[in-house]
mmCIF file of C-alpha atoms in Angstrom:
data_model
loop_
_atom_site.group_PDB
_atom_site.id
_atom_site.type_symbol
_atom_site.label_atom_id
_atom_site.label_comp_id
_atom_site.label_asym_id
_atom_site.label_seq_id
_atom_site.Cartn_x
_atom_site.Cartn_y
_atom_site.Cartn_z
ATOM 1 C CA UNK A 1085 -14.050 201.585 87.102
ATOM 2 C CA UNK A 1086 -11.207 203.676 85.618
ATOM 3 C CA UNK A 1087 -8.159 201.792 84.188
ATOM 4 C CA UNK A 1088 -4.699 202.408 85.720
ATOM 5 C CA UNK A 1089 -1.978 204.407 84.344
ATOM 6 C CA UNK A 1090 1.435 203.105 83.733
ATOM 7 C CA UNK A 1091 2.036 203.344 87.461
ATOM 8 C CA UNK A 1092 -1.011 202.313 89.420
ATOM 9 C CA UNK A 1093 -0.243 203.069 92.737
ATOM 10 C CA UNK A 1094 2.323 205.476 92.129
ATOM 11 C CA UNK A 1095 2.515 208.920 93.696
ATOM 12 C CA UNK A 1096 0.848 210.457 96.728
ATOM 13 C CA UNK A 1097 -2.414 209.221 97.216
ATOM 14 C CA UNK A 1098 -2.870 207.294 94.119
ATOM 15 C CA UNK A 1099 -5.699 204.920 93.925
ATOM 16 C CA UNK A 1100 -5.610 205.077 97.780
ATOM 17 C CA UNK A 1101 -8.860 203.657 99.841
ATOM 18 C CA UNK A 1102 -6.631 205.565 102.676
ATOM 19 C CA UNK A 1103 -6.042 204.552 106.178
ATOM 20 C CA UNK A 1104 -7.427 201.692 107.315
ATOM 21 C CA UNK A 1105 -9.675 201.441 110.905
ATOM 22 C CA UNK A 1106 -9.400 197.621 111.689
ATOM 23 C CA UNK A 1107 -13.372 198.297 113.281
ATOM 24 C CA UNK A 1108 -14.324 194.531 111.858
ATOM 25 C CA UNK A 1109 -17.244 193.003 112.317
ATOM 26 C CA UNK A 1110 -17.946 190.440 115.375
ATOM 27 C CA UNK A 1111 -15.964 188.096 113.562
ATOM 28 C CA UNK A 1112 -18.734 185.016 113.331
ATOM 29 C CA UNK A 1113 -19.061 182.587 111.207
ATOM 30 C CA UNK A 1114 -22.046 180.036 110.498
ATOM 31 C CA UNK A 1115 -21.940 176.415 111.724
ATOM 32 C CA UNK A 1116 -18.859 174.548 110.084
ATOM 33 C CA UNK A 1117 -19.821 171.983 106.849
ATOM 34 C CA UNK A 1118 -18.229 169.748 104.750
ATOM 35 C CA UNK A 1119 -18.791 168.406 100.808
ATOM 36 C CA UNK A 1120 -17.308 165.978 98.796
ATOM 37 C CA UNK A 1121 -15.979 167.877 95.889
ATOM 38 C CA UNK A 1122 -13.596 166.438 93.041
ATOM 39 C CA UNK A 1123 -10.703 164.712 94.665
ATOM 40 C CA UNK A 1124 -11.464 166.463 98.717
ATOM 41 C CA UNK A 1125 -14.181 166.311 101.310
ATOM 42 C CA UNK A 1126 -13.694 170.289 101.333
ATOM 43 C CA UNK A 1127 -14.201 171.811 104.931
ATOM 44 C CA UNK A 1128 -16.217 175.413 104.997
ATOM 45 C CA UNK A 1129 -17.922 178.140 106.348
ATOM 46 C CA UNK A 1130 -20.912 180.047 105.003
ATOM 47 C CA UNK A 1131 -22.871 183.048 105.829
ATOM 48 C CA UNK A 1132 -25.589 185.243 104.327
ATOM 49 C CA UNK A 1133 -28.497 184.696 102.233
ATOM 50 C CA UNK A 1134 -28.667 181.345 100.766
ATOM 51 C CA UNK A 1135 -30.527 182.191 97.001
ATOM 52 C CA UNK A 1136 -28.146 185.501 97.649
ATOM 53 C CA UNK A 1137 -25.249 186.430 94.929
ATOM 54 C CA UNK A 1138 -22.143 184.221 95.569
ATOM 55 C CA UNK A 1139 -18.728 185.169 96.572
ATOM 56 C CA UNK A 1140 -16.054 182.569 97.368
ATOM 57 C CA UNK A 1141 -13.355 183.838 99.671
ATOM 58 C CA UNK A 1142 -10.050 181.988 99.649
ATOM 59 C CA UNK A 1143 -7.210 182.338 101.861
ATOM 60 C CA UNK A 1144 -3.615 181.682 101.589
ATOM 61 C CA UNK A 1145 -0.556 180.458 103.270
ATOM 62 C CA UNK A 1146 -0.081 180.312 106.347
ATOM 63 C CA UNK A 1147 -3.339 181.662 106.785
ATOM 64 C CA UNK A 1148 -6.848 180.353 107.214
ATOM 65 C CA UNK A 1149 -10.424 180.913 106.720
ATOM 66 C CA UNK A 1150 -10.943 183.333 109.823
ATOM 67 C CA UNK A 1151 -8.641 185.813 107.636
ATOM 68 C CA UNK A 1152 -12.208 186.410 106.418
ATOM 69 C CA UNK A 1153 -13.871 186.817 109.926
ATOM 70 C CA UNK A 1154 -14.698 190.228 109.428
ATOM 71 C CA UNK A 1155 -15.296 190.217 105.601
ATOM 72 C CA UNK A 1156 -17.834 187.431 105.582
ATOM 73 C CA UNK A 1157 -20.655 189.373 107.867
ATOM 74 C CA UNK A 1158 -20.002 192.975 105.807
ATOM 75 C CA UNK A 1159 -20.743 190.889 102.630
ATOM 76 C CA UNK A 1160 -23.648 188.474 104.090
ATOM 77 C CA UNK A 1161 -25.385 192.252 105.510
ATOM 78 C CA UNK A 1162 -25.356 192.784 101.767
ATOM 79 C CA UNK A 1163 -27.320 190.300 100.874
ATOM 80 C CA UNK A 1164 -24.258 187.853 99.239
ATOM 81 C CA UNK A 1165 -23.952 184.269 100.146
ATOM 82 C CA UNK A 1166 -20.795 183.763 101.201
ATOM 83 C CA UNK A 1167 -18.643 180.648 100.761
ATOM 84 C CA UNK A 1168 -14.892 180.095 102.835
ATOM 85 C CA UNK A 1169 -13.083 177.088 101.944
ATOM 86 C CA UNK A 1170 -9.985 176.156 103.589
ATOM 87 C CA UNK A 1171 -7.402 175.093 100.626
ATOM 88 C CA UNK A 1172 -6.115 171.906 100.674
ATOM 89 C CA UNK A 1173 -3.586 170.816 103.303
ATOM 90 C CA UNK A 1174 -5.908 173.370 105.752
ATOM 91 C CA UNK A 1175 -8.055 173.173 108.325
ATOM 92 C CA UNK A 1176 -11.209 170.430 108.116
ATOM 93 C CA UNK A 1177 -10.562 169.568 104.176
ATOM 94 C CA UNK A 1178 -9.042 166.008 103.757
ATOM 95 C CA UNK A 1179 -8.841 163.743 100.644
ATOM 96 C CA UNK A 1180 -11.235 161.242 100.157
ATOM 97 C CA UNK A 1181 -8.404 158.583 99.266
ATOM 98 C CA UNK A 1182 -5.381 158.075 101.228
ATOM 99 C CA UNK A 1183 -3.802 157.041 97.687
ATOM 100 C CA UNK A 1184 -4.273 160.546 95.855
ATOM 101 C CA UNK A 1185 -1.266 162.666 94.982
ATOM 102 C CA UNK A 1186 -0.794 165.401 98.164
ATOM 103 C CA UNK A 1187 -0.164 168.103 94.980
ATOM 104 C CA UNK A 1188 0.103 171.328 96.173
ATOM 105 C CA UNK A 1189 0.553 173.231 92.180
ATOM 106 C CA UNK A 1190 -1.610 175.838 91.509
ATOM 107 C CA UNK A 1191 -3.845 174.583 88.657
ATOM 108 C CA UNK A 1192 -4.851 171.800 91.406
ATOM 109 C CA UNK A 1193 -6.111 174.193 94.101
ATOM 110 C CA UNK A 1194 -7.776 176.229 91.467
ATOM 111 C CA UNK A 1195 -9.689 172.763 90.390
ATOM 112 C CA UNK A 1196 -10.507 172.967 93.716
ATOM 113 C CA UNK A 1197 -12.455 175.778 93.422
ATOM 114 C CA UNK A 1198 -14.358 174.662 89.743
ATOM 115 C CA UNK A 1199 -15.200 171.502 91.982
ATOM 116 C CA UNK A 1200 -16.378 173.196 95.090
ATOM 117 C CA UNK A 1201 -18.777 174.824 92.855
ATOM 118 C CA UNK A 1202 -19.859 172.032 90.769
ATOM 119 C CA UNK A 1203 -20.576 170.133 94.221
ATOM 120 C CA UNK A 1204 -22.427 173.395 95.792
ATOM 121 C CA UNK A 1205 -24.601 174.083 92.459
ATOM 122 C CA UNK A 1206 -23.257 177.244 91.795
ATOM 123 C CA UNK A 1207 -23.063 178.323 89.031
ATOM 124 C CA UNK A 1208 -20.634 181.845 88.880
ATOM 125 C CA UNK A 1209 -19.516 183.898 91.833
ATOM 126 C CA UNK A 1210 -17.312 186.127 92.607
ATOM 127 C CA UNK A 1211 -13.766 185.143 93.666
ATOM 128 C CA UNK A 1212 -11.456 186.768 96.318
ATOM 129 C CA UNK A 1213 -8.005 186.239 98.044
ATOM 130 C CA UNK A 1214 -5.318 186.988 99.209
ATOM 131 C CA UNK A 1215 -1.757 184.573 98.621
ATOM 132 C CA UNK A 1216 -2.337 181.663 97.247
ATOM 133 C CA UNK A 1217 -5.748 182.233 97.147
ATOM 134 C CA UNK A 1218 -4.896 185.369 94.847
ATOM 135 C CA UNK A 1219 -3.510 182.898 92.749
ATOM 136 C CA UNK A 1220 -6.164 180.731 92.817
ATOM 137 C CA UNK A 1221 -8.867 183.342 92.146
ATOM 138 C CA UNK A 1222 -6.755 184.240 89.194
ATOM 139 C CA UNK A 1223 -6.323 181.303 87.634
ATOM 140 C CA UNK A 1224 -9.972 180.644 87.542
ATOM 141 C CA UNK A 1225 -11.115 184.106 86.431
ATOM 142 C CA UNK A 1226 -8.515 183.168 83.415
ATOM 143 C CA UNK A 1227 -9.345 180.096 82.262
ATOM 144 C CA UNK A 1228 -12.586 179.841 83.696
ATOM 145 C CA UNK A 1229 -13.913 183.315 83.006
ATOM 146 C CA UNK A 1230 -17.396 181.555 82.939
ATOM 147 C CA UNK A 1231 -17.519 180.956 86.197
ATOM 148 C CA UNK A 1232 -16.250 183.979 87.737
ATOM 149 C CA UNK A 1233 -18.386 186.733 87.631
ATOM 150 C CA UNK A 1234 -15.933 189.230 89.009
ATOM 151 C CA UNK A 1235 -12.224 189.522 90.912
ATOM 152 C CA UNK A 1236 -10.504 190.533 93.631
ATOM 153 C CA UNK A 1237 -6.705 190.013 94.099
ATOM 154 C CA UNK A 1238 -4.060 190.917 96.665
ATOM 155 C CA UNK A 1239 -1.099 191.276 95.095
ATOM 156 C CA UNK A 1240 -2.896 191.445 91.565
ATOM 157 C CA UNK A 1241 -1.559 188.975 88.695
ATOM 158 C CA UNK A 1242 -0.013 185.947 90.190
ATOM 159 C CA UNK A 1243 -0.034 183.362 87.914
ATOM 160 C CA UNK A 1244 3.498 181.886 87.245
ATOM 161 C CA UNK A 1245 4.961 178.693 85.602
ATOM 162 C CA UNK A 1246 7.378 176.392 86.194
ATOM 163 C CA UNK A 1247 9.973 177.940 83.512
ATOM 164 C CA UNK A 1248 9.276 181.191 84.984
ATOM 165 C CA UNK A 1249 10.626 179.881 88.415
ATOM 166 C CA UNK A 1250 13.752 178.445 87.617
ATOM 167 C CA UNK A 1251 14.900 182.042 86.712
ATOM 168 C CA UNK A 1252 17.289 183.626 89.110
ATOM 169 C CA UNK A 1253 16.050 186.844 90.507
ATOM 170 C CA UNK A 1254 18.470 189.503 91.942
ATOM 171 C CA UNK A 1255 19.903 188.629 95.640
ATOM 172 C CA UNK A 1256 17.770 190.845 97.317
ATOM 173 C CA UNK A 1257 14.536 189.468 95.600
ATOM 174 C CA UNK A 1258 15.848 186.003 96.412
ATOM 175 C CA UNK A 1259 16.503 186.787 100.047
ATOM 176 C CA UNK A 1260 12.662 187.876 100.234
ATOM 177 C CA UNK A 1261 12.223 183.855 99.152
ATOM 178 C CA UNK A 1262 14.578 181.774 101.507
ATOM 179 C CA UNK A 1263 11.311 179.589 103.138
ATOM 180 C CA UNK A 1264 10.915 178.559 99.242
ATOM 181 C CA UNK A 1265 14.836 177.287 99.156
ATOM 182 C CA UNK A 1266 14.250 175.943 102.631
ATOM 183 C CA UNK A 1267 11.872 174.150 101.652
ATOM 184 C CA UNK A 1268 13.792 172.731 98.656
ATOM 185 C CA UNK A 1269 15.834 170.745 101.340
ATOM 186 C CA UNK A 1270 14.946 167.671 103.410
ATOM 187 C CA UNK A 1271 16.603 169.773 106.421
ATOM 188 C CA UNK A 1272 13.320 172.285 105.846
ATOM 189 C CA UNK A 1273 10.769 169.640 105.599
ATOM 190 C CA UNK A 1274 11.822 168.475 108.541
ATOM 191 C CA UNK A 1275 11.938 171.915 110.313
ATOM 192 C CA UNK A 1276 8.367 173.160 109.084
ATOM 193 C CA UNK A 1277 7.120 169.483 110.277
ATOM 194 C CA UNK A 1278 8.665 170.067 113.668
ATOM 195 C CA UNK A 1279 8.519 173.808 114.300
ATOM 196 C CA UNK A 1280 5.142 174.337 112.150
ATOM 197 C CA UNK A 1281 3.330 177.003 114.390
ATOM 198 C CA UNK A 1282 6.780 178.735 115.121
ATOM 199 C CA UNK A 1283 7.419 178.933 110.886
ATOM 200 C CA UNK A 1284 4.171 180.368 110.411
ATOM 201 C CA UNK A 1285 4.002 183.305 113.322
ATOM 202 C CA UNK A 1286 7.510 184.668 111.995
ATOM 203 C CA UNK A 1287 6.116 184.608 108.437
ATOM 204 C CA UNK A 1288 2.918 186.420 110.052
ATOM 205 C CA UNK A 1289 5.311 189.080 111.557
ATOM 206 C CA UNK A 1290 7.935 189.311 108.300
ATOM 207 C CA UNK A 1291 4.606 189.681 106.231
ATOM 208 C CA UNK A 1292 3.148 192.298 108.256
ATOM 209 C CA UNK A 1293 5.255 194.024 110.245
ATOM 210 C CA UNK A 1294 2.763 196.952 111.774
ATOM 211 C CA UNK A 1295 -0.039 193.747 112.182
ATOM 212 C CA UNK A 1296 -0.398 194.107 116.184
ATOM 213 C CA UNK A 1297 -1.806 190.214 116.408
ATOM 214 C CA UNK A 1298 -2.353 188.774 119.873
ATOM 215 C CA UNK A 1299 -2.010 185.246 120.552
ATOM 216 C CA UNK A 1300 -5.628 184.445 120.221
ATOM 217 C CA UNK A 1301 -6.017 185.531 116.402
ATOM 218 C CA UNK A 1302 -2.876 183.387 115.494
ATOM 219 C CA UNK A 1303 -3.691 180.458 117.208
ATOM 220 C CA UNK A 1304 -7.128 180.659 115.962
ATOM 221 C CA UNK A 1305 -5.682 180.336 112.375
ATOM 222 C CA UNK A 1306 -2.494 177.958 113.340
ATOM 223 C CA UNK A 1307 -4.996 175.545 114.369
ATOM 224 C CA UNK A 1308 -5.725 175.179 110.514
ATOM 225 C CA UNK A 1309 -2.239 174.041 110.063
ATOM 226 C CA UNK A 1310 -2.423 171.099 111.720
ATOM 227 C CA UNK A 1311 -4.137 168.891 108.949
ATOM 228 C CA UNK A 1312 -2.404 165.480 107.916
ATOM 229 C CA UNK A 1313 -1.911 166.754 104.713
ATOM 230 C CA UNK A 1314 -0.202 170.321 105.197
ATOM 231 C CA UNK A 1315 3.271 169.800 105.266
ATOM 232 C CA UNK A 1316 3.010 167.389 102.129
ATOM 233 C CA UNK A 1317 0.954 170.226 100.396
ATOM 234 C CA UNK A 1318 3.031 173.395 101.403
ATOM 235 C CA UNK A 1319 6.554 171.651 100.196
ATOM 236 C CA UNK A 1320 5.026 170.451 96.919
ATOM 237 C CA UNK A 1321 3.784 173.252 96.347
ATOM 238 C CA UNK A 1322 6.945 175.430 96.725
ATOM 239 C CA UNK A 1323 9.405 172.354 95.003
ATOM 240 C CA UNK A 1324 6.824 172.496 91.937
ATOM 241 C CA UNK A 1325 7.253 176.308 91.534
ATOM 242 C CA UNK A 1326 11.351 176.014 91.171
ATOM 243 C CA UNK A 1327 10.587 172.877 89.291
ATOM 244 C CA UNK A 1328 11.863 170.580 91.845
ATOM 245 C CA UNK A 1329 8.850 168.699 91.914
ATOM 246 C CA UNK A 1330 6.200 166.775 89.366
ATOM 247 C CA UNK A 1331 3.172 168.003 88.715
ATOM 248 C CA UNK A 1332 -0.195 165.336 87.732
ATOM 249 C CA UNK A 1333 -0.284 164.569 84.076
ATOM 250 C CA UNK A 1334 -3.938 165.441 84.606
ATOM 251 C CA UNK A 1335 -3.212 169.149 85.039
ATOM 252 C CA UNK A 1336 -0.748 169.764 82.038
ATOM 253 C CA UNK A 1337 -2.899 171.301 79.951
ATOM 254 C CA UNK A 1338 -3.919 173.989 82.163
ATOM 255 C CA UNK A 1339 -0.456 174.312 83.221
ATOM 256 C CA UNK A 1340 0.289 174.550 79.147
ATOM 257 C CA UNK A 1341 -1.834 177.204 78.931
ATOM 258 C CA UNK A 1342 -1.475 178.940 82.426
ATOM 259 C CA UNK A 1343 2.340 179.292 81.008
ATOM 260 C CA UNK A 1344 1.306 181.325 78.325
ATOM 261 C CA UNK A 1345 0.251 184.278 80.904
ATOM 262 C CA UNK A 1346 -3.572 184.454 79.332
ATOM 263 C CA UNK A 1347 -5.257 187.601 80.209
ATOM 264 C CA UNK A 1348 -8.025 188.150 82.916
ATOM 265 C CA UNK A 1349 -11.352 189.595 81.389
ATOM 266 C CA UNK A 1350 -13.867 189.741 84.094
ATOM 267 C CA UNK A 1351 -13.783 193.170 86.216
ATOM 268 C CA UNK A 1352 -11.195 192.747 88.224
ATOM 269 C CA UNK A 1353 -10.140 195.369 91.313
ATOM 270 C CA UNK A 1354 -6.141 194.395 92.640
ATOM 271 C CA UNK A 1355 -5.380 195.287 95.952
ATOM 272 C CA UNK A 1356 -2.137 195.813 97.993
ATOM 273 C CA UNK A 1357 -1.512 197.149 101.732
ATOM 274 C CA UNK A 1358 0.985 199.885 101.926
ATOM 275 C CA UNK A 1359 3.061 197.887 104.848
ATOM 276 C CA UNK A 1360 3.120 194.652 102.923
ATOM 277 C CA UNK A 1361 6.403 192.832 103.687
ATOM 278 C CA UNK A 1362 5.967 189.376 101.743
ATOM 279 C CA UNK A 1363 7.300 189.218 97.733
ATOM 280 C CA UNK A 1364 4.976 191.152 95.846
ATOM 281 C CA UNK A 1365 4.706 192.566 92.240
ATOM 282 C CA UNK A 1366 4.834 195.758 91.407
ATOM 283 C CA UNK A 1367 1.022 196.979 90.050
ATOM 284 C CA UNK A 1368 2.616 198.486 87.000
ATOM 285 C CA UNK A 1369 3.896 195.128 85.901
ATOM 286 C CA UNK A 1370 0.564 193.168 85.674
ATOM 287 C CA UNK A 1371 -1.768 196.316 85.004
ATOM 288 C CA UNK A 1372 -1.990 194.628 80.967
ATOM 289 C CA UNK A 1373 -2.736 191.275 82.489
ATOM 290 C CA UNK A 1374 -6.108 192.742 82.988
ATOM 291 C CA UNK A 1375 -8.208 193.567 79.993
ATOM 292 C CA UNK A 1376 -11.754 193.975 81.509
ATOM 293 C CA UNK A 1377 -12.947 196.836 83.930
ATOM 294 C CA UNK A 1378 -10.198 197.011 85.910
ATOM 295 C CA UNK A 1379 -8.419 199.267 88.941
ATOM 296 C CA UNK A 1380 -5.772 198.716 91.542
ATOM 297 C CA UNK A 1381 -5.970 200.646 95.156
ATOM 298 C CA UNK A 1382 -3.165 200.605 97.755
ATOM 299 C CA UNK A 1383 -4.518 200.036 101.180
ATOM 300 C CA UNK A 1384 -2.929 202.716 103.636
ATOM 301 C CA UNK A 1385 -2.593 202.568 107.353
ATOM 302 C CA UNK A 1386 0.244 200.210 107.325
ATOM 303 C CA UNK A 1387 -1.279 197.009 105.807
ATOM 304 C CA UNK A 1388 0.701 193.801 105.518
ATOM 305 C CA UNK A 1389 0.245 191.081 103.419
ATOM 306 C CA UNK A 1390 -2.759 189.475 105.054
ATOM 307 C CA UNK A 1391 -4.757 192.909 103.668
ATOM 308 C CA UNK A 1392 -8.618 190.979 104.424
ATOM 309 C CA UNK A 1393 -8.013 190.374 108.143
ATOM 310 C CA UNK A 1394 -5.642 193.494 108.635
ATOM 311 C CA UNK A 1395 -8.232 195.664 106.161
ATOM 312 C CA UNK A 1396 -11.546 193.951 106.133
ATOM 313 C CA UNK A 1397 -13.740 196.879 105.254
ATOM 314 C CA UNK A 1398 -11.883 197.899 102.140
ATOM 315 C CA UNK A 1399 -11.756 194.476 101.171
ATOM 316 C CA UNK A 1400 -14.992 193.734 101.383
ATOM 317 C CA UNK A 1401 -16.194 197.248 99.664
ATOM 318 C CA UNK A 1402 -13.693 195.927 96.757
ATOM 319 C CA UNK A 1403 -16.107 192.856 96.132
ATOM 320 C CA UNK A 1404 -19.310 194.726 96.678
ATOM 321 C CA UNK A 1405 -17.825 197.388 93.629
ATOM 322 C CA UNK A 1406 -16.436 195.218 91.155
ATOM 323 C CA UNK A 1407 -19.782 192.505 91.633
ATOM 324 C CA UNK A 1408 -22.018 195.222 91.288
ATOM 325 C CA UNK A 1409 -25.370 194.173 89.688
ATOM 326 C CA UNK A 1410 -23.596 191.749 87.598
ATOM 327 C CA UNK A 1411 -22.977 189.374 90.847
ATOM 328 C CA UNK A 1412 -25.926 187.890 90.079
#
């Protein structure tokens, strides 16, 4: 894989898988299961080969595991056993103890992941998403390198920090962030608690403006929302980012040394969708984050922010080029 220039995705055509058919597969997955892993009784899907190469999907917010419908069958035709958790807070994943911390902070759900593993005897994999999966995927490629065998991120580098958060952006960035100072207030808790399904279809449409969804795929996913632990999760999560809100004491190292920005060494291939309306970096800025094989593609056809659902082929021929022989 080539590295990028100073400007990945700058200029006609550059790094461009082009125009996206949305020709999925039949969108099946296998039977739903469940495992105790760390802290969760982690709901999930799984398809292809079962001694196959791994690759662990994960979705974001306010997404769910069928953002992968069409992904999972291209990469379990392959020959790849394929693993879709929902994240904490989503879908059939619950906590095993009513007294644990509902902590949404990123080095948690990335723990997640380490533990899913652990609890599914697997050993390295690759890792993609979209998100806060994206962000999830990162941070375990980055301090975990061990365990990831290779990357793929929408959105590219994503790790942040508290510090990081609490400084102010320009107005028009900030604007692209009012559901994170909305959810700062107890006004917002209250709304996402009340109008949950409502919140999440306008971030669908702000996210991905040329995404023609029909009722059927959103509810499908919304369904995921309705856990006991969501709301608790999605406000933490967005309170601990502006520094609002505690983290565990358990995490602070990794949060110590997720502060520091570490580089990602594993071959990594970034990702973004040409119509993406969500808060996004710019490829240029985290090209340097990445010191393995790396390359970033924009994904044409007008491709919002939920690029694995909206693109699934592209996404899935991303994982199947940066595993290569090495997802083994």
């Amino acid at each position: 894989m080539r590295r990028p220039d100073a400007s990945p995705a700058s200029g006609p055509g550059a790094g461009r898988l082009g125009s996206v058919s949305r020709d999925g597969g039949d969108g099946s997955f296998g039977a739903p299961k469940t495992i105790e892993a760390g802290v969760l009784n982690v709901g999930y899907v799984e398809a292809g080969a079962p001694r196959g190469p791994v690759a662990i999907l994960l979705h974001g917010w306010p997404y769910d595991i069928h953002a992968f419908a069409d992904v999972a069958p291209r990469l379990a035709a392959k020959g790849y056993r394929v693993i879709v958790p929902h994240l904490r807070g989503h879908g059939t994943t619950r906590f095993l103890s009513t007294g644990t911390f509902r902590n949404g902070q990123p080095a948690a759900l990335a723990t997640d992941v380490v533990d899913l593993m652990d609890a599914l005897q697997i050993r390295r994999a690759v890792l993609a998403g979209f998100d806060w999966g994206a962000r999830t995927a990162d941070i375990v490629a980055a301090l975990w390198p061990e365990r990831c065998t290779a990357l793929v991120a929408v959105s590219g580098y994503l790790i942040g920090n508290q510090e990081a958060g609490k400084v102010p952006l320009p107005p028009e960035a900030e604007l692209q962030w009012w559901y994170q100072f909305y959810f700062a207030t107890d006004r917002g808790r209250a709304g996402y608690a009340k109008y949950r399904n409502d919140f999440a279809r306008l971030i669908w449409k702000l996210a991905s403006p040329k995404w023609d969804f029909d009722d059927a795929t959103f509810d499908r996913s919304a369904a995921s929302l309705d856990n006991p632990d969501h709301v608790d999760i999605v406000i933490h999560n967005y309170r601990w980012r502006l520094g609002l809100a505690e983290g565990e004491p358990k995490y602070a190292d990794l949060e110590k040394r997720l502060a520091a920005a570490p580089v990602i060494t594993v071959p990594t291939i970034t990702l973004e969708g040409d119509a993406n309306g969500a808060p996004h970096p710019d490829p240029a800025s985290y090209a340097n984050k990445f010191s393995g094989p790396y390359t970033h593609r924009l994904v044409g056809g007008g491709v919002g922010h939920n690029l694995p659902q909206e693109a699934p082929k592209p996404f899935a021929d991303a994982i199947l080029e940066v595993a290569g022989s090495g997802a083994r």
